[in-house]
Coordinates of C-alpha atoms in Angstrom, one line a residue:
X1 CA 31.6 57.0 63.1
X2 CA 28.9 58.1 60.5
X3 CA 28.9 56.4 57.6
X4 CA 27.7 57.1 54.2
X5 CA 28.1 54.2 52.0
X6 CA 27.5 50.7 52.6
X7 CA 29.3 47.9 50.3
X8 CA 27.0 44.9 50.0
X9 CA 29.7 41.9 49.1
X10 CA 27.5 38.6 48.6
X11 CA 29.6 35.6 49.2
X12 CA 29.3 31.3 48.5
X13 CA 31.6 28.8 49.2
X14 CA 34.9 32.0 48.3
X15 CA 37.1 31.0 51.1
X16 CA 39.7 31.2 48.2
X17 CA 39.4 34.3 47.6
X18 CA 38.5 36.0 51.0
X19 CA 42.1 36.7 51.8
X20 CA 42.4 39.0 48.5
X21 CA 39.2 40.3 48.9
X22 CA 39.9 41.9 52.3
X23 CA 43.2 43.3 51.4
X24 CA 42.0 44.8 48.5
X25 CA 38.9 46.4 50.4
X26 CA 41.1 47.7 53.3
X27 CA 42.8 49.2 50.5
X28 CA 40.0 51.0 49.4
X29 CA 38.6 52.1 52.4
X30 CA 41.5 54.0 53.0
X31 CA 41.1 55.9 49.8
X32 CA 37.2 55.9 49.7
X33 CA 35.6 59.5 48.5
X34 CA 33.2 58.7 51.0
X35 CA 33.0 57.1 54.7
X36 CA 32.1 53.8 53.7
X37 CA 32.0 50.2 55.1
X38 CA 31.7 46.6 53.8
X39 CA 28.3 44.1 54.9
X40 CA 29.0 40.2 54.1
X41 CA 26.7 38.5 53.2
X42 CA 27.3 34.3 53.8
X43 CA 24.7 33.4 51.1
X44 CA 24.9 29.5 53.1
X45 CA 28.6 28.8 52.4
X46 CA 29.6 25.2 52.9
X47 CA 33.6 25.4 52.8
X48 CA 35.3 28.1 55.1
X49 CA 34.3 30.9 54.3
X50 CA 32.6 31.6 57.8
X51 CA 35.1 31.2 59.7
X52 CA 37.4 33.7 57.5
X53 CA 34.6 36.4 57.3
X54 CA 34.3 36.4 60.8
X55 CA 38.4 36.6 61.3
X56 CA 38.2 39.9 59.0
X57 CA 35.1 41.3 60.7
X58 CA 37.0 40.9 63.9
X59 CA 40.2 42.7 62.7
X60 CA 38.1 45.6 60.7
X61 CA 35.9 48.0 62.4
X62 CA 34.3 48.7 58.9
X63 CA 33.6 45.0 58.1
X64 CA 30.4 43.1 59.4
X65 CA 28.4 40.2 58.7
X66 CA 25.2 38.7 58.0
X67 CA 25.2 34.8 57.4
X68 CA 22.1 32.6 56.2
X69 CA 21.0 28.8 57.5
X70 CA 21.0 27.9 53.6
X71 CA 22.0 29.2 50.5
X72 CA 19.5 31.3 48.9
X73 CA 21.2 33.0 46.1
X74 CA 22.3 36.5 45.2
X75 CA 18.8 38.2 44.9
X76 CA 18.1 37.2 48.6
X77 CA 21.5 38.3 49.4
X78 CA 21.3 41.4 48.0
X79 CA 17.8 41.9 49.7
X80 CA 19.1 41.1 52.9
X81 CA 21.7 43.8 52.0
X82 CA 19.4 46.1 51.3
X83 CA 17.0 46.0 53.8
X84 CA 19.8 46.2 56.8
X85 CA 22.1 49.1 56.0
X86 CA 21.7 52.5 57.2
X87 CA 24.0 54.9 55.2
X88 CA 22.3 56.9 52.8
X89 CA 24.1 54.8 49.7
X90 CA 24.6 51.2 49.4
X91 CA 26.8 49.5 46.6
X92 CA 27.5 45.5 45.9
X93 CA 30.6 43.9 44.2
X94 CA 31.0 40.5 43.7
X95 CA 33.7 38.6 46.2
X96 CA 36.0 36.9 43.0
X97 CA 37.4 40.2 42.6
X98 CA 36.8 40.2 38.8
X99 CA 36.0 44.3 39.9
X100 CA 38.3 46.4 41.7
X101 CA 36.4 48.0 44.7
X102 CA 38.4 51.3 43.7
X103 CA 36.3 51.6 40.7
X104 CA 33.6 52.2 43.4
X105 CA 35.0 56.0 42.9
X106 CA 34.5 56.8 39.3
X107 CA 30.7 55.6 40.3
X108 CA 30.3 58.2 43.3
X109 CA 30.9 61.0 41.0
X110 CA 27.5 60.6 39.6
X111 CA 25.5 59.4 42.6
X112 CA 24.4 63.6 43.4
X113 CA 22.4 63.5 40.4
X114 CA 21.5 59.9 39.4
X115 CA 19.8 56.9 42.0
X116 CA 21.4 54.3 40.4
X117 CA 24.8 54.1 39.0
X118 CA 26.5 50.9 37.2
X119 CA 29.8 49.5 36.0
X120 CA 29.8 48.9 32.4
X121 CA 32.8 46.1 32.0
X122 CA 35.5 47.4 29.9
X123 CA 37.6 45.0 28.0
X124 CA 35.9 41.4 29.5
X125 CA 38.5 38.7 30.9
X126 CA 35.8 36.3 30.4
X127 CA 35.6 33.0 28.0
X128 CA 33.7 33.5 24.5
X129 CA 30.9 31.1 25.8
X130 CA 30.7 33.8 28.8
X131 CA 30.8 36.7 27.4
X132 CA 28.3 35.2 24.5
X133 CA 25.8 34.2 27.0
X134 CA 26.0 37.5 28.9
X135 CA 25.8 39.6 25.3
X136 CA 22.3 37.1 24.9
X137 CA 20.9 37.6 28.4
X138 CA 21.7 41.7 27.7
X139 CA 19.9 41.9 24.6
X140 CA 17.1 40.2 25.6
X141 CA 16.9 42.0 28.9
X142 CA 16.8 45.4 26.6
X143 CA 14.1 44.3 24.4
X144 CA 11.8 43.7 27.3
X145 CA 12.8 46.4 29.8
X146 CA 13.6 49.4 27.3
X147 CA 16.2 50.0 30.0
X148 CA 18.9 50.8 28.0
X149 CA 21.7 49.0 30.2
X150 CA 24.9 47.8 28.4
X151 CA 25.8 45.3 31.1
X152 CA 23.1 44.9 34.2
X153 CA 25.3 41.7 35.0
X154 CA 28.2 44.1 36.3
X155 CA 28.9 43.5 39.9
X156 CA 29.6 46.9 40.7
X157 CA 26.5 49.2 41.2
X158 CA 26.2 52.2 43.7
X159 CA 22.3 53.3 44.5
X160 CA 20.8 55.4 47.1
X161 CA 19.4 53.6 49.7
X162 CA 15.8 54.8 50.0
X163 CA 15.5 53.8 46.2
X164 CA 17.2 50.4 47.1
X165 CA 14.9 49.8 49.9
X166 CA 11.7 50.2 47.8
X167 CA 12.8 47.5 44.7
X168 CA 10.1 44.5 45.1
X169 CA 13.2 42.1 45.2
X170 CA 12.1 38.5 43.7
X171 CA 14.3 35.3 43.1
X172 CA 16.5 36.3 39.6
X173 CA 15.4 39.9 39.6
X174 CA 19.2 40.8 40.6
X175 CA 19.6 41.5 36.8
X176 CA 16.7 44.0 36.5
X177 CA 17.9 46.5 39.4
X178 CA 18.5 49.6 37.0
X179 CA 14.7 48.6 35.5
X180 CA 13.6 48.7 38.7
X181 CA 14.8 52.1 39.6
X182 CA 13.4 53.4 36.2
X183 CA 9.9 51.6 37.3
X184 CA 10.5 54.4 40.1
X185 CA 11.0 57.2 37.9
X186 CA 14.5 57.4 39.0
X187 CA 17.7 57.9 37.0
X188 CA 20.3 55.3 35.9
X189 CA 23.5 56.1 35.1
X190 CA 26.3 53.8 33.0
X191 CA 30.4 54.2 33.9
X192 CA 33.3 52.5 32.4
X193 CA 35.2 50.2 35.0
X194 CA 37.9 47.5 34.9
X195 CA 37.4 43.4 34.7
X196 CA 40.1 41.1 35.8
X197 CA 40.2 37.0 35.2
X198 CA 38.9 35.2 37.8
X199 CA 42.1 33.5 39.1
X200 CA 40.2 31.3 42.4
X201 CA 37.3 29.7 43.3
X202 CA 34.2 28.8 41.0
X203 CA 31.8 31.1 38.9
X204 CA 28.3 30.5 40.1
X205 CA 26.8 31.2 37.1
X206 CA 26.5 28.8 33.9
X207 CA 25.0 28.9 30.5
X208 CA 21.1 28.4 31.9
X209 CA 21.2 31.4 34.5
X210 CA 23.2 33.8 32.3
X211 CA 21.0 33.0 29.5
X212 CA 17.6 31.1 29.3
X213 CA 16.9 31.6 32.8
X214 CA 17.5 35.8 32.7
X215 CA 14.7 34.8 29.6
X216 CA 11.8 33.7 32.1
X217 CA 12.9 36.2 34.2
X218 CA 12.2 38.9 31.9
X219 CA 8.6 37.8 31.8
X220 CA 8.3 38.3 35.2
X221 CA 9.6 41.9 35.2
X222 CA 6.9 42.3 32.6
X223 CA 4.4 41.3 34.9
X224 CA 5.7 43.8 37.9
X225 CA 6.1 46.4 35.7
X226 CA 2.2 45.9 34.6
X227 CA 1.2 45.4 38.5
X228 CA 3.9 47.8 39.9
X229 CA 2.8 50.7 42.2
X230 CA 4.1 54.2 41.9
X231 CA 3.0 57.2 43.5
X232 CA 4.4 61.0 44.2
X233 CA 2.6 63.2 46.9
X234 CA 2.0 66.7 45.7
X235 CA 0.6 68.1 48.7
X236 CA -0.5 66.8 52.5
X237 CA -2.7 68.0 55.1
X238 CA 0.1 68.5 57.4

């Protein structure tokens, strides 16, 4: 089968919540507006999460996997991602299921005319010190990208895969993606889409990553964006 859409789902030490997590993306790839299947990626798990992910790739033809020696965190993971698939668009989603893969819909509405498109979170079932944090690390993010992203840290993002292929991927720069497209001259577009409580497993994310560290990291966008290469081809001997 041809597919058209890849969904990147990065996962560490989840075995808790892998059994929801493949119910609820069977689920959606039944009602999918697009041919679309799911890549794992075992970002070094130390619990049981291998063993389950390779149980659901065994009883899905849609599901495969790609599992690391170590954990290397999500901006490997989502490089890894990105430089396997195929299909023409390729989306992520965290594996707590704070996102509902459905939601992947109202974001391939827009994908004709934009490269990348983004959840916005609608309605956070997050703690105060999470959501303040995240509110910080946004702002600041704004102030030195101009990217005009309400919430980069949504785990539900859809963006053609030729795009994808060419971000310069570097440790933390998960958070920059839509500044990376517009570094490209490409088009981001924003979409309203539902949060749920986590309700298993831990968040992988404290006050330092979601905050200070999304701080240095901004610095290093800045100085990518001054080194960054960008070219169009107006015309070719051939």
């Amino acid at each position: 089968m041809d597919y058209s859409f890849t969904i990147i789902v990065p996962i560490y030490n989840e075995e808790d919540n892998l059994e929801r997590l493949e119910k609820a993306l069977i689920s959606y790839l039944k009602k999918a507006a697009v041919s679309t299947k799911v890549l794992f990626i075992n970002d070094g798990s130390n619990d049981g999460s291998q063993t389950l992910i390779e149980a659901m790739c065994c009883s899905c033809e849609e599901f495969e996997f790609i599992t690391f020696s170590e954990n290397k965190g999500l901006s490997t993971a989502l490089k890894a991602g990105f430089d396997h698939v195929s299909t023409s668009l390729v989306g992520y989603m965290d594996a707590d299921l704070q996102t509902n893969p459905e939601d992947f819909n109202l974001l391939l509405e827009h994908v004709e005319t934009y490269d990348l498109v983004t959840g916005v979170r609608s309605d956070r079932k997050d703690s105060f010190l999470k959501k303040l944090s995240s509110k910080l690390a946004n702002s600041v993010r704004r102030l030195f990208t101009k990217d005009g992203v309400d919430d980069t840290g949504c785990p539900l993002k859809i963006i053609k895969t030729e795009a994808a292929k060419r971000i310069p991927m570097f440790r933390g720069l998960h958070r920059f993606l839509p500044a990376m497209i517009l570094l490209q001259q490409g088009t981001v577009k924003q979409v309203h889409v539902r949060h749920y409580p986590r309700v298993a497993g831990q968040a992988k994310f404290g006050f330092w990553n979601r905050s200070i560290g999304p701080l240095v990291d901004c610095f290093v966008f800045l100085w990518m964006k001054k080194k960054y290469i960008n070219y169009g081809i107006s015309k070719t001997s051939k």
